[in-house]
């Protein structure tokens, strides 16, 4: 059996897949055909550096961050949508899936998998994603653009000749794209995500109040901003608990939320610049559609309090947050696996004919056919 060359994955190829993985910097999600979403856990693993043994994965490993003895290290095998440690990512996925699901998948005669990759993923990043799933026993791996998967997952009519704008707000990066006729018209990846916003607040508390938060894994923004969050109608001040920089003792301070809003403007301004660039590169007819339809926000960081309000004020466009923004990408993959996305013949004159919703930008790879 020879490994086939990389080709454009059709919906037909995705329907033949048995499971799909969304490997994010913050969370890992796995969808198994017929069973639905079986894994939704933090992308973290705790390792004993003396023995190399894996101690914990997912939620438990995340809780251990900043609380372990010196010989236990909490690692994150995925960064910015790219697998940076293939072996650790495989070990983490095996533990997250559990013996029962792994046994069920191993029984498939020719195991196929689909995985999300960022829009501008380079060949090395794509290779790392493929190798990770090949290590789990996949004989063929289809690569799906995160933007397309997320758009399908939140119910956007991507296959129609109308513009839809999607913004995938991740932990490490934000991806913005305009979609039409099942493909990406223009897209931009901004290296700013939820973690940059968290970091801005951590720095503010350290410099202005000499306060260190208990752990970087705590979402300081969620603590700092309640109710209307970043909007001026939100609470005037809020109390934050942490550790004094000088004495090391526990201390709480009242923080002015207007100051917090100013602190996070810098990282969020980069996101606004990215949206502006996408709109400038977009054909005028599609921009006219977007004035009515607006922007659909997906991804875990879409839930940052008041982020949508800020985008509304800055762009003058309607801004919507998907119903469950954090799982849109994996739900989109699931819809393709289960055959819930209907293919359409859109451009009979091109080689992409019949690719249908969300497949023009979906790259497939036959790498690893002989694995297992």
XYZ file of C-alpha atoms in Angstrom:
372
model
C 0.000 0.000 0.000
C 1.470 3.350 -0.963
C 0.853 6.673 0.709
C -1.226 8.894 -1.541
C -0.191 12.477 -2.212
C -1.796 15.466 -0.519
C -5.033 16.439 -2.236
C -8.029 18.657 -1.734
C -10.263 16.876 0.748
C -13.838 16.640 -0.379
C -16.818 16.282 1.916
C -16.853 12.673 0.753
C -13.361 12.128 2.220
C -14.406 13.758 5.504
C -17.516 11.545 5.704
C -15.237 8.518 5.659
C -13.361 9.777 8.755
C -14.048 8.049 12.082
C -12.993 10.804 14.464
C -11.954 14.463 14.433
C -9.610 16.434 16.691
C -9.418 20.159 17.425
C -5.991 20.660 19.052
C -6.043 24.135 20.591
C -3.461 25.929 22.720
C -5.989 26.146 25.554
C -8.227 23.090 25.062
C -8.273 19.811 23.150
C -11.561 18.484 21.804
C -12.275 15.147 20.151
C -15.416 14.240 18.186
C -16.074 10.555 17.493
C -18.482 9.697 14.677
C -21.752 8.385 16.120
C -20.760 9.266 19.704
C -20.399 13.068 19.472
C -18.004 15.186 21.528
C -16.139 12.745 23.790
C -13.230 14.945 24.981
C -13.232 18.624 25.967
C -10.254 19.175 28.263
C -7.386 21.658 28.750
C -4.336 20.937 26.554
C -2.054 20.249 29.500
C -0.041 17.315 30.820
C 1.882 16.918 34.089
C 5.142 14.949 33.799
C 7.544 13.544 36.379
C 10.893 14.824 35.053
C 12.833 12.164 36.994
C 11.062 9.148 35.506
C 9.356 10.639 32.431
C 6.040 9.242 33.660
C 2.808 11.037 32.800
C 1.072 11.951 36.071
C -2.044 13.775 34.895
C -3.675 15.265 31.802
C -6.468 17.748 31.128
C -8.332 19.423 34.011
C -6.244 17.788 36.735
C -2.942 18.786 35.072
C -4.230 22.346 34.642
C -5.072 22.562 38.356
C -1.506 21.496 39.164
C -0.040 24.541 37.344
C 2.063 26.542 39.783
C 1.400 24.081 42.629
C 3.809 21.224 41.934
C 7.165 20.247 43.486
C 10.251 20.908 41.378
C 10.395 17.479 39.725
C 6.839 17.692 38.341
C 6.428 19.884 35.275
C 3.167 20.913 33.624
C 3.681 21.065 29.855
C 1.497 22.293 26.990
C 2.212 20.311 23.805
C 0.174 22.692 21.603
C 0.971 26.362 21.042
C -1.031 28.677 18.787
C -2.786 25.802 17.028
C 0.518 24.043 16.254
C 1.738 20.842 17.896
C 5.159 21.705 19.356
C 5.754 18.354 21.094
C 4.373 15.467 19.005
C 5.203 12.675 21.464
C 3.627 14.512 24.414
C 0.557 15.428 22.340
C 0.093 11.735 21.476
C 0.449 10.650 25.116
C -1.971 13.368 26.228
C -4.568 12.366 23.591
C -4.288 8.675 24.473
C -5.033 9.424 28.129
C -7.836 11.866 27.310
C -9.551 9.380 24.988
C -9.347 6.551 27.520
C -9.052 2.808 26.875
C -12.694 2.259 25.887
C -12.772 4.847 23.067
C -9.285 3.858 21.862
C -10.288 0.192 21.661
C -13.420 1.118 19.686
C -11.347 3.196 17.234
C -8.679 0.490 16.858
C -11.387 -1.938 15.712
C -12.024 0.195 12.586
C -10.460 -1.607 9.602
C -8.830 1.522 8.161
C -8.902 4.305 10.736
C -9.327 7.810 9.292
C -9.087 11.076 11.183
C -9.656 14.791 10.562
C -7.838 17.585 12.373
C -8.168 21.389 12.469
C -5.181 23.486 11.434
C -4.824 27.306 11.503
C -5.492 29.079 8.201
C -1.856 29.964 7.504
C -0.336 26.753 8.882
C 3.022 26.007 7.246
C 3.913 22.489 5.997
C 5.819 21.722 9.226
C 2.776 22.544 11.356
C 0.565 20.430 9.105
C 3.080 17.583 9.299
C 3.127 17.774 13.120
C -0.693 17.527 13.248
C -0.654 14.533 10.884
C 2.119 12.745 12.816
C 0.228 13.245 16.101
C -2.854 11.427 14.790
C -0.835 8.786 12.937
C 0.655 7.951 16.347
C -2.897 7.246 17.549
C -3.383 4.691 14.779
C -4.890 6.820 12.007
C -4.089 5.426 8.547
C -5.158 8.626 6.797
C -5.472 12.184 8.103
C -7.539 14.986 6.525
C -6.556 18.574 7.375
C -9.420 21.054 7.759
C -9.019 24.822 7.979
C -10.108 26.012 11.447
C -11.954 28.985 9.937
C -14.081 26.766 7.672
C -14.780 24.231 10.447
C -15.799 27.003 12.885
C -18.045 28.662 10.282
C -19.830 25.363 9.589
C -20.070 24.655 13.330
C -21.825 27.924 14.156
C -24.293 27.553 11.285
C -22.999 30.239 8.895
C -24.221 29.751 5.290
C -20.672 29.433 3.954
C -21.681 27.763 0.689
C -23.867 30.668 -0.499
C -22.650 33.509 -2.747
C -22.973 35.939 0.151
C -20.220 37.189 2.417
C -19.945 35.967 5.987
C -17.244 37.193 8.355
C -15.923 34.944 11.080
C -13.501 35.709 13.877
C -11.912 32.772 15.706
C -10.684 34.109 19.066
C -8.111 31.674 20.408
C -5.795 31.711 23.407
C -2.658 32.560 21.384
C -4.016 34.081 18.181
C -7.105 35.549 16.558
C -8.047 34.578 12.999
C -10.384 36.761 10.940
C -11.790 35.767 7.539
C -14.435 36.597 4.970
C -16.049 33.497 3.459
C -18.159 33.135 0.337
C -19.097 30.193 -1.906
C -17.572 27.692 0.483
C -14.082 29.171 0.426
C -11.991 31.840 2.142
C -11.949 35.117 0.189
C -9.482 36.894 2.457
C -8.095 36.078 5.912
C -5.705 37.446 8.490
C -4.072 35.879 11.541
C -3.312 38.252 14.416
C -0.829 36.908 17.027
C -2.976 38.229 19.878
C -5.439 36.110 21.851
C -7.023 35.710 25.248
C -3.652 35.096 26.892
C -2.315 38.483 25.706
C -5.321 40.160 27.349
C -4.702 38.191 30.565
C -1.024 39.144 30.465
C -1.881 42.857 30.114
C -3.983 42.665 33.289
C -1.323 40.679 35.183
C 1.240 43.364 34.289
C -1.132 46.161 35.346
C -1.694 44.581 38.775
C 2.010 43.979 39.248
C 3.141 47.506 38.336
C 0.345 49.600 39.792
C -0.622 47.536 42.840
C 2.467 45.324 43.405
C 0.177 42.303 43.370
C 0.911 38.869 41.893
C -2.040 36.675 40.929
C -2.060 33.104 42.311
C -1.466 31.455 38.920
C -1.234 32.440 35.285
C -3.877 29.816 34.555
C -6.481 31.828 36.479
C -8.481 33.978 34.083
C -7.742 37.353 35.675
C -10.041 39.099 33.251
C -13.009 37.064 34.427
C -12.122 38.012 38.009
C -11.584 41.663 37.215
C -14.602 42.310 35.070
C -18.092 41.223 35.997
C -21.460 42.226 34.531
C -20.937 44.485 31.540
C -17.199 43.971 31.655
C -15.196 46.213 29.367
C -18.090 48.580 28.713
C -18.316 51.926 30.540
C -21.655 50.754 31.980
C -19.833 48.005 33.889
C -18.838 48.129 37.592
C -16.603 51.101 38.545
C -14.224 48.978 40.609
C -13.699 45.392 41.684
C -11.724 43.548 44.355
C -8.883 41.237 43.385
C -7.003 38.836 45.666
C -3.356 37.980 45.154
C 0.093 37.966 46.730
C 2.098 41.038 47.670
C 5.259 41.324 45.529
C 7.445 42.537 48.420
C 6.211 40.571 51.450
C 4.813 37.454 49.754
C 1.705 37.725 51.966
C -1.880 37.435 50.718
C -3.453 40.796 49.973
C -6.509 42.125 48.190
C -6.838 45.430 46.329
C -9.669 47.390 44.743
C -8.963 47.918 41.064
C -10.556 50.626 38.957
C -12.131 48.837 35.970
C -11.574 51.868 33.703
C -7.823 51.333 34.225
C -8.241 47.659 33.320
C -10.117 48.648 30.160
C -7.244 50.916 29.146
C -4.670 48.197 29.876
C -6.273 45.712 27.500
C -6.880 48.233 24.704
C -3.364 47.666 23.330
C -3.684 43.925 22.541
C -7.277 44.354 21.360
C -6.314 47.235 19.038
C -4.179 44.748 17.084
C -7.329 42.670 16.521
C -9.161 45.755 15.201
C -6.254 46.447 12.815
C -6.535 42.860 11.522
C -10.281 43.266 10.895
C -9.579 46.521 9.032
C -6.990 44.803 6.800
C -9.386 41.955 5.945
C -12.115 44.447 4.995
C -9.688 46.477 2.855
C -8.622 43.342 0.950
C -12.225 42.226 0.424
C -14.209 42.949 -2.793
C -16.655 45.886 -2.303
C -19.747 43.758 -3.074
C -18.905 41.416 -0.203
C -18.207 44.294 2.192
C -21.739 45.561 1.463
C -23.114 42.155 2.583
C -21.058 42.342 5.773
C -22.532 45.720 6.753
C -25.851 43.888 7.292
C -24.581 40.504 8.473
C -21.719 41.677 10.665
C -19.091 39.556 12.391
C -19.613 36.149 14.003
C -17.291 35.572 16.981
C -16.276 32.025 17.915
C -13.531 30.545 20.107
C -13.090 30.574 23.882
C -11.814 34.170 23.995
C -14.995 35.423 22.284
C -16.508 35.303 25.775
C -14.157 37.969 27.176
C -16.580 40.379 28.872
C -17.382 43.359 26.650
C -15.111 42.307 23.736
C -18.103 42.148 21.362
C -19.280 45.586 22.517
C -15.869 47.069 21.810
C -15.862 45.603 18.274
C -19.352 47.003 17.643
C -18.254 50.499 18.620
C -14.998 50.335 16.637
C -16.371 48.861 13.383
C -19.980 50.069 13.374
C -20.969 46.549 12.258
C -23.292 44.088 14.004
C -21.282 41.641 16.136
C -22.695 38.261 17.205
C -21.250 35.637 19.533
C -21.970 32.025 18.526
C -24.223 30.012 20.826
C -21.344 27.854 22.105
C -18.312 29.698 20.729
C -15.701 27.444 22.337
C -16.814 24.226 20.562
C -17.789 25.600 17.124
C -14.713 24.251 15.286
C -15.066 20.684 16.554
C -18.854 20.753 16.011
C -18.208 21.845 12.434
C -15.850 18.899 11.960
C -18.529 16.658 13.479
C -21.146 17.943 11.028
C -18.830 17.105 8.121
C -18.075 13.626 9.511
C -21.752 12.835 10.055
C -22.663 14.048 6.551
C -24.880 16.891 7.748
C -23.257 19.370 5.317
C -24.681 19.055 1.814
C -22.252 19.392 -1.104
C -23.180 21.895 -3.818
C -21.923 22.166 -7.388
C -20.789 25.786 -7.387
C -18.213 26.307 -10.160
C -18.530 23.607 -12.825
C -15.656 25.253 -14.747
C -13.082 24.836 -11.942
C -11.363 21.886 -10.343
C -13.117 22.673 -7.038
C -16.547 21.786 -8.473
C -18.761 20.039 -5.990
C -16.457 20.690 -3.077
C -19.387 22.206 -1.238
C -19.579 23.966 2.073
C -16.285 24.277 3.761
C -14.183 22.128 1.475
C -12.369 24.458 -0.926
C -10.080 25.475 1.925
C -9.856 21.982 3.374
C -6.553 20.316 2.636
C -6.257 16.566 2.941
C -3.172 14.475 3.298
C -2.644 10.805 2.805
C 0.540 10.868 4.865
C 0.858 7.922 7.175
C -1.207 5.435 5.176
C 1.149 2.636 6.137
C 1.194 3.537 9.826
C -0.122 1.188 12.465
